[in-house]
CSV table of C-alpha atoms (C1' of nucleotides) in Angstrom, one decimal:
chain,number,residue,atom,x,y,z
A,30,MET,CA,8.0,65.1,-4.6
A,31,ALA,CA,5.0,63.1,-5.4
A,32,THR,CA,5.0,60.6,-8.2
A,33,GLU,CA,1.3,61.1,-8.3
A,34,THR,CA,0.5,59.5,-11.6
A,35,LEU,CA,0.3,55.8,-12.5
A,36,THR,CA,1.0,54.2,-15.9
A,37,ILE,CA,-1.8,52.3,-17.6
A,38,ASN,CA,-0.7,48.9,-16.2
A,39,GLU,CA,-0.5,50.2,-12.7
A,40,ALA,CA,-3.9,51.9,-13.1
A,41,ALA,CA,-5.3,48.7,-14.4
A,42,GLU,CA,-3.9,46.9,-11.3
A,43,THR,CA,-5.5,49.2,-8.8
A,44,THR,CA,-8.9,49.8,-10.5
A,45,GLY,CA,-9.6,46.2,-11.7
A,46,TRP,CA,-10.1,47.3,-15.3
A,47,SER,CA,-7.8,45.8,-18.0
A,48,PRO,CA,-5.5,48.1,-19.8
A,49,ARG,CA,-7.5,47.4,-22.9
A,50,MET,CA,-10.6,48.6,-21.2
A,51,LEU,CA,-8.9,51.7,-19.9
A,52,ARG,CA,-8.1,52.6,-23.5
A,53,TYR,CA,-11.7,51.8,-24.6
A,54,ILE,CA,-13.2,53.9,-21.8
A,55,GLU,CA,-11.0,56.7,-22.9
A,56,SER,CA,-12.1,56.3,-26.5
A,57,ILE,CA,-15.7,56.9,-25.5
A,58,GLY,CA,-14.8,59.9,-23.5
A,59,LEU,CA,-15.6,58.7,-20.0
A,60,VAL,CA,-12.2,58.9,-18.4
A,61,VAL,CA,-9.5,60.7,-20.3
A,62,PRO,CA,-6.1,60.8,-18.6
A,63,GLU,CA,-3.4,63.3,-19.3
A,64,ARG,CA,-0.4,62.3,-21.5
A,65,SER,CA,3.3,62.4,-20.8
A,66,PRO,CA,5.4,64.2,-23.4
A,67,ALA,CA,6.0,60.9,-25.1
A,68,GLY,CA,2.3,60.1,-25.2
A,69,TYR,CA,2.1,57.7,-22.2
A,70,ARG,CA,-1.2,57.9,-20.3
A,71,LEU,CA,-0.9,59.4,-16.8
A,72,PHE,CA,-3.6,58.3,-14.4
A,73,GLY,CA,-4.0,60.7,-11.4
A,74,ALA,CA,-6.0,60.1,-8.2
A,75,GLY,CA,-9.1,61.7,-9.8
A,76,GLU,CA,-9.0,59.3,-12.7
A,77,LEU,CA,-8.5,56.3,-10.5
A,78,GLN,CA,-11.4,57.3,-8.3
A,79,ARG,CA,-13.7,57.8,-11.2
A,80,LEU,CA,-12.7,54.5,-12.7
A,81,ARG,CA,-13.7,52.8,-9.5
A,82,THR,CA,-17.0,54.6,-9.1
A,83,LEU,CA,-17.7,53.9,-12.8
A,84,ARG,CA,-17.5,50.2,-12.0
A,85,GLU,CA,-19.9,50.7,-9.1
A,86,LEU,CA,-22.3,52.6,-11.3
A,87,LEU,CA,-22.4,49.8,-13.9
A,88,ASN,CA,-22.8,47.1,-11.2
A,89,ASP,CA,-25.4,48.8,-9.0
A,90,HIS,CA,-27.8,50.0,-11.6
A,91,ASP,CA,-27.9,47.9,-14.8
A,92,VAL,CA,-26.1,50.3,-17.1
A,93,ALA,CA,-23.7,49.7,-20.0
A,94,LEU,CA,-20.6,51.8,-20.9
A,95,GLY,CA,-22.2,53.0,-24.1
A,96,GLU,CA,-25.2,54.2,-22.1
A,97,VAL,CA,-23.1,56.3,-19.8
A,98,GLY,CA,-21.4,57.6,-22.9
A,99,PHE,CA,-24.8,58.6,-24.2
A,100,ALA,CA,-25.6,60.3,-21.0
A,101,LEU,CA,-22.4,62.3,-21.5
A,102,ARG,CA,-23.5,63.1,-25.0
A,103,LEU,CA,-26.8,64.4,-23.6
A,104,ARG,CA,-24.8,66.5,-21.2
A,105,THR,CA,-22.6,68.1,-23.8
A,106,GLU,CA,-24.9,68.3,-26.9
A,107,ALA,CA,-27.6,70.7,-25.8
A,108,SER,CA,-29.5,70.4,-29.0
A,109,LEU,CA,-29.7,66.7,-28.6
A,110,SER,CA,-30.7,66.9,-25.0
A,111,ASP,CA,-33.5,69.4,-25.9
A,112,ALA,CA,-34.7,67.2,-28.7
A,113,VAL,CA,-34.9,64.1,-26.6
A,114,ASP,CA,-36.5,65.9,-23.7
A,115,ALA,CA,-39.1,67.4,-26.1
A,116,TRP,CA,-39.9,64.0,-27.5
A,117,LEU,CA,-40.2,62.3,-24.1
A,118,GLN,CA,-42.2,65.2,-22.8
A,119,ALA,CA,-44.9,64.6,-25.4
A,120,ARG,CA,-45.4,61.0,-24.2
A,121,PRO,CA,-48.6,60.2,-22.3
A,122,VAL,CA,-46.8,58.2,-19.6
A,123,ARG,CA,-49.3,55.3,-19.4
A,124,PRO,CA,-49.2,54.6,-15.6
A,125,GLN,CA,-51.8,56.2,-13.5
A,126,GLY,CA,-52.0,59.8,-12.3
A,127,THR,CA,-48.7,61.3,-13.4
A,128,THR,CA,-49.8,64.6,-14.8
A,129,ALA,CA,-47.4,66.9,-16.6
A,130,ALA,CA,-47.4,69.5,-13.8
A,131,ASP,CA,-46.9,66.7,-11.3
A,132,TRP,CA,-43.8,65.5,-13.2
A,133,LEU,CA,-42.4,69.0,-13.6
A,134,LYS,CA,-42.6,69.5,-9.8
A,135,ARG,CA,-40.5,66.4,-9.2
A,136,GLU,CA,-38.1,67.3,-11.9
A,137,GLN,CA,-37.6,70.7,-10.5
A,138,ALA,CA,-37.1,69.3,-7.0
A,139,LYS,CA,-34.4,66.9,-8.3
A,140,HIS,CA,-32.4,69.7,-9.9
A,141,MET,CA,-32.8,72.0,-7.0
A,142,ARG,CA,-31.3,69.2,-4.9
A,143,LEU,CA,-28.3,69.0,-7.3
A,144,LEU,CA,-27.9,72.7,-8.0
A,145,GLY,CA,-28.4,73.6,-4.4
A,146,LEU,CA,-24.9,72.4,-3.7
A,147,ALA,CA,-23.6,75.4,-5.6
A,148,THR,CA,-26.4,78.0,-5.6
A,149,GLY,CA,-26.9,77.8,-1.9
A,150,GLY,CA,-23.2,78.2,-1.1
A,151,SER,CA,-21.3,81.3,0.0
A,152,SER,CA,-21.2,84.1,-2.5
B,9,MET,CA,-68.7,57.9,-34.8
B,10,ALA,CA,-65.0,58.3,-35.3
B,11,THR,CA,-63.0,55.2,-36.3
B,12,GLU,CA,-60.1,57.1,-34.8
B,13,THR,CA,-57.7,54.1,-34.3
B,14,LEU,CA,-55.6,52.3,-36.9
B,15,THR,CA,-54.5,48.7,-36.9
B,16,ILE,CA,-50.8,47.9,-36.9
B,17,ASN,CA,-50.6,47.5,-40.7
B,18,GLU,CA,-52.4,50.8,-41.3
B,19,ALA,CA,-50.2,52.5,-38.7
B,20,ALA,CA,-47.2,51.0,-40.4
B,21,GLU,CA,-48.4,52.4,-43.8
B,22,THR,CA,-48.8,55.9,-42.6
B,23,THR,CA,-45.7,56.1,-40.3
B,24,GLY,CA,-43.2,54.4,-42.5
B,25,TRP,CA,-42.2,51.9,-39.7
B,26,SER,CA,-42.7,48.2,-40.5
B,27,PRO,CA,-45.2,46.3,-38.3
B,28,ARG,CA,-42.3,44.4,-36.9
B,29,MET,CA,-40.7,47.7,-35.8
B,30,LEU,CA,-43.9,49.0,-34.3
B,31,ARG,CA,-43.9,45.9,-32.1
B,32,TYR,CA,-40.3,46.4,-31.3
B,33,ILE,CA,-40.7,50.0,-30.4
B,34,GLU,CA,-43.5,49.0,-28.1
B,35,SER,CA,-41.3,46.4,-26.5
B,36,ILE,CA,-38.8,49.0,-25.4
B,37,GLY,CA,-41.6,51.2,-24.1
B,38,LEU,CA,-41.3,54.1,-26.5
B,39,VAL,CA,-44.8,54.0,-28.1
B,40,VAL,CA,-47.3,51.8,-26.4
B,41,PRO,CA,-50.7,51.7,-28.1
B,42,GLU,CA,-53.9,50.7,-26.4
B,43,ARG,CA,-55.4,47.3,-27.1
B,44,SER,CA,-58.7,46.1,-28.3
B,45,PRO,CA,-60.6,43.6,-26.2
B,46,ALA,CA,-59.2,40.9,-28.4
B,47,GLY,CA,-55.7,42.2,-28.0
B,48,TYR,CA,-55.3,44.1,-31.2
B,49,ARG,CA,-53.1,47.1,-31.1
B,50,LEU,CA,-55.0,50.4,-31.6
B,51,PHE,CA,-52.9,53.3,-32.8
B,52,GLY,CA,-54.5,56.7,-32.2
B,53,ALA,CA,-53.5,60.1,-33.5
B,54,GLY,CA,-51.1,60.7,-30.6
B,55,GLU,CA,-49.2,57.4,-31.3
B,56,LEU,CA,-49.0,58.2,-35.0
B,57,GLN,CA,-47.6,61.6,-34.3
B,58,ARG,CA,-45.0,60.4,-31.9
B,59,LEU,CA,-44.0,57.6,-34.2
B,60,ARG,CA,-43.3,60.2,-36.9
B,61,THR,CA,-41.4,62.6,-34.6
B,62,LEU,CA,-39.5,59.6,-33.3
B,63,ARG,CA,-38.2,59.0,-36.8
B,64,GLU,CA,-37.2,62.6,-37.1
B,65,LEU,CA,-35.4,62.5,-33.8
B,66,LEU,CA,-33.4,59.5,-34.9
B,67,ASN,CA,-32.5,61.0,-38.3
B,68,ASP,CA,-31.7,64.6,-37.2
B,69,HIS,CA,-29.5,63.8,-34.3
B,70,ASP,CA,-27.6,60.6,-34.5
B,71,VAL,CA,-29.5,58.6,-31.9
B,72,ALA,CA,-30.4,54.9,-31.7
B,73,LEU,CA,-33.7,53.5,-30.5
B,74,GLY,CA,-32.0,51.9,-27.5
B,75,GLU,CA,-30.5,55.2,-26.5
B,76,VAL,CA,-34.0,56.9,-26.5
B,77,GLY,CA,-35.0,53.9,-24.4
B,78,PHE,CA,-32.2,54.7,-22.0
B,79,ALA,CA,-33.2,58.3,-21.9
B,80,LEU,CA,-36.7,57.1,-20.9
B,81,ARG,CA,-35.2,54.9,-18.2
B,82,LEU,CA,-33.3,58.0,-16.9
B,83,ARG,CA,-36.6,59.8,-16.9
B,84,THR,CA,-38.5,57.1,-14.9
B,85,GLU,CA,-35.8,55.6,-12.6
B,86,ALA,CA,-34.8,58.5,-10.3
B,87,SER,CA,-32.1,56.5,-8.5
B,88,LEU,CA,-30.5,55.7,-11.8
B,89,SER,CA,-30.7,59.3,-13.0
B,90,ASP,CA,-29.2,60.6,-9.7
B,91,ALA,CA,-26.4,58.1,-9.9
B,92,VAL,CA,-25.5,58.9,-13.5
B,93,ASP,CA,-25.7,62.6,-12.8
B,94,ALA,CA,-23.5,62.3,-9.8
B,95,TRP,CA,-20.9,60.4,-11.7
B,96,LEU,CA,-20.8,62.8,-14.6
B,97,GLN,CA,-20.7,65.7,-12.2
B,98,ALA,CA,-17.4,64.4,-10.8
B,99,ARG,CA,-15.8,64.6,-14.2
B,100,PRO,CA,-13.2,67.3,-14.8
B,101,VAL,CA,-14.5,68.2,-18.3
B,102,ARG,CA,-11.1,68.4,-20.1
B,103,PRO,CA,-11.7,71.3,-22.5
B,104,GLN,CA,-10.4,74.7,-21.4
B,105,GLY,CA,-12.0,77.0,-18.8
B,106,THR,CA,-15.1,75.1,-18.0
B,107,THR,CA,-15.2,75.4,-14.2
B,108,ALA,CA,-17.7,73.6,-12.1
B,109,ALA,CA,-19.6,76.8,-11.1
B,110,ASP,CA,-19.5,77.8,-14.8
B,111,TRP,CA,-21.1,74.6,-15.9
B,112,LEU,CA,-23.7,74.7,-13.1
B,113,LYS,CA,-24.8,78.1,-14.3
B,114,ARG,CA,-25.4,76.9,-17.8
B,115,GLU,CA,-27.1,73.7,-16.6
B,116,GLN,CA,-29.3,75.8,-14.4
B,117,ALA,CA,-30.2,78.1,-17.3
B,118,LYS,CA,-31.1,75.2,-19.5
B,119,HIS,CA,-33.5,73.8,-17.0
B,120,MET,CA,-34.9,77.2,-16.3
B,121,ARG,CA,-35.7,77.3,-20.0
B,122,LEU,CA,-37.5,74.0,-19.8
B,123,LEU,CA,-39.2,74.5,-16.4
B,124,GLY,CA,-40.1,78.0,-17.2
B,125,LEU,CA,-42.9,76.9,-19.3
B,126,ALA,CA,-44.6,75.7,-16.1
B,127,THR,CA,-43.1,77.7,-13.3
B,128,GLY,CA,-43.2,81.0,-15.1
B,129,GLY,CA,-46.9,80.8,-15.9
B,130,SER,CA,-49.8,82.1,-14.0
B,131,SER,CA,-50.0,81.2,-10.4
C,1,DC,C1',-67.6,29.7,-43.0
C,2,DC,C1',-63.7,31.4,-44.9
C,3,DG,C1',-60.2,34.8,-46.3
C,4,DA,C1',-57.9,38.6,-44.5
C,5,DC,C1',-56.3,40.4,-40.8
C,6,DC,C1',-54.3,40.2,-35.9
C,7,DT,C1',-51.4,37.9,-32.1
C,8,DT,C1',-46.9,35.7,-30.1
C,9,DA,C1',-42.7,33.1,-30.8
C,10,DT,C1',-38.7,31.8,-33.3
C,11,DC,C1',-34.8,31.6,-36.6
C,12,DA,C1',-31.7,34.3,-39.2
C,13,DC,C1',-28.6,37.8,-40.4
C,14,DG,C1',-25.5,41.9,-40.5
C,15,DG,C1',-23.8,45.4,-37.3
C,16,DT,C1',-22.0,47.2,-33.1
C,17,DC,C1',-20.3,46.5,-28.1
C,18,DG,C1',-17.2,44.8,-24.8
C,19,DT,C1',-13.1,42.4,-24.4
C,20,DG,C1',-8.8,39.7,-25.2
C,21,DT,C1',-4.8,39.1,-27.9
C,22,DC,C1',-1.3,39.8,-31.0
C,23,DA,C1',1.9,42.6,-34.0
C,24,DA,C1',4.7,46.5,-35.1
C,25,DT,C1',6.8,50.3,-33.2
C,26,DG,C1',8.4,54.0,-29.8
C,27,DT,C1',10.3,55.2,-24.9
C,28,DT,C1',12.5,54.7,-20.5
C,29,DG,C1',15.9,53.7,-17.1
C,30,DG,C1',19.7,51.2,-15.1
D,5,DC,C1',22.3,49.1,-25.0
D,6,DC,C1',18.6,46.4,-23.9
D,7,DA,C1',14.8,44.6,-21.2
D,8,DA,C1',10.5,46.2,-19.7
D,9,DC,C1',7.2,48.9,-20.5
D,10,DA,C1',4.1,52.2,-23.5
D,11,DT,C1',1.6,53.2,-28.0
D,12,DT,C1',-1.7,52.3,-32.0
D,13,DG,C1',-3.9,49.1,-35.1
D,14,DA,C1',-5.9,44.9,-36.3
D,15,DC,C1',-8.3,40.3,-36.0
D,16,DA,C1',-11.5,37.5,-33.2
D,17,DC,C1',-15.3,36.2,-30.6
D,18,DG,C1',-19.6,36.0,-27.9
D,19,DA,C1',-23.5,38.8,-26.9
D,20,DC,C1',-26.9,41.8,-28.0
D,21,DC,C1',-29.5,45.3,-31.3
D,22,DG,C1',-32.3,46.3,-35.3
D,23,DT,C1',-34.8,44.0,-38.7
D,24,DG,C1',-37.0,40.7,-41.8
D,25,DA,C1',-39.3,36.3,-42.4
D,26,DT,C1',-42.0,32.5,-41.2
D,27,DA,C1',-44.9,29.5,-38.4
D,28,DA,C1',-48.8,28.4,-35.5
D,29,DG,C1',-52.8,30.0,-33.9
D,30,DG,C1',-56.9,33.7,-32.6
D,31,DT,C1',-60.5,37.3,-34.5
D,32,DC,C1',-63.3,39.7,-37.6
D,33,DG,C1',-66.6,40.8,-41.3
D,34,DG,C1',-69.3,39.7,-45.2
DNA sequence: CCGACCTTATCACGGTCGTGTCAATGTTGG
DNA sequence: CCAACATTGACACGACCGTGATAAGGTCGG
């Protein structure tokens, strides 16, 4: 049978995050492992993968943990997302020639790309 | 002729932001006024409006200036936006019964709502 | 020409973020 | 049973955020 979960120290070892940071990352809701009956964190393959890609995300683009946390908030709090979108929408994007319609087209294309993975699939 | 622009102190007066904060808000790209030939900031009606709604945005939802700045970055840096979206997408949203397909449906609906303003219009 | 305004740059200060470390306590397995 | 591990909570520390204040200088209008 598979001992498919790692303890926090083992997870720290294989992901490069410190145990302290694994707890912190959990506290801001980014990677939340299951718990054993006694309350021990159990890191599965999925968690480990996301911890590694999280590190890449922070390195590649210049993003902070709190900012990813905010992106998550945008994802889960629809009213917040709408309010922010509305405010940004009303901005006259200084650089040349980016009309509202123009931007909407690109925005739409982007989401089509993302959603297409599911909507275009088998029914 | 319309003296339709305010100086920074006047803008500060009518928006409630301090002159210092108006410069700071400009530095993070949120509200960027035009400049006079001599380099004076010129706040028009649009800027004033957005400064007021910005204050509401921060008060109503619990958001920081830097976070709105990050949302702006998400809006302008497509590669960043895609990377963050991809990472968040791979998260197994702990709460009950929220399957990936389920979430995609809602996500799609939300954007339909937003994009509908343009796509649903006259063609 | 001069006072009232604008500009940028800098120092300061409390608050939060990211992170380590330590203490006090609970759990596990040989 | 006990050593090795886990848990939460707290203190600490450098770095940056939000904000005010102040300095050194440019611009404007009467």
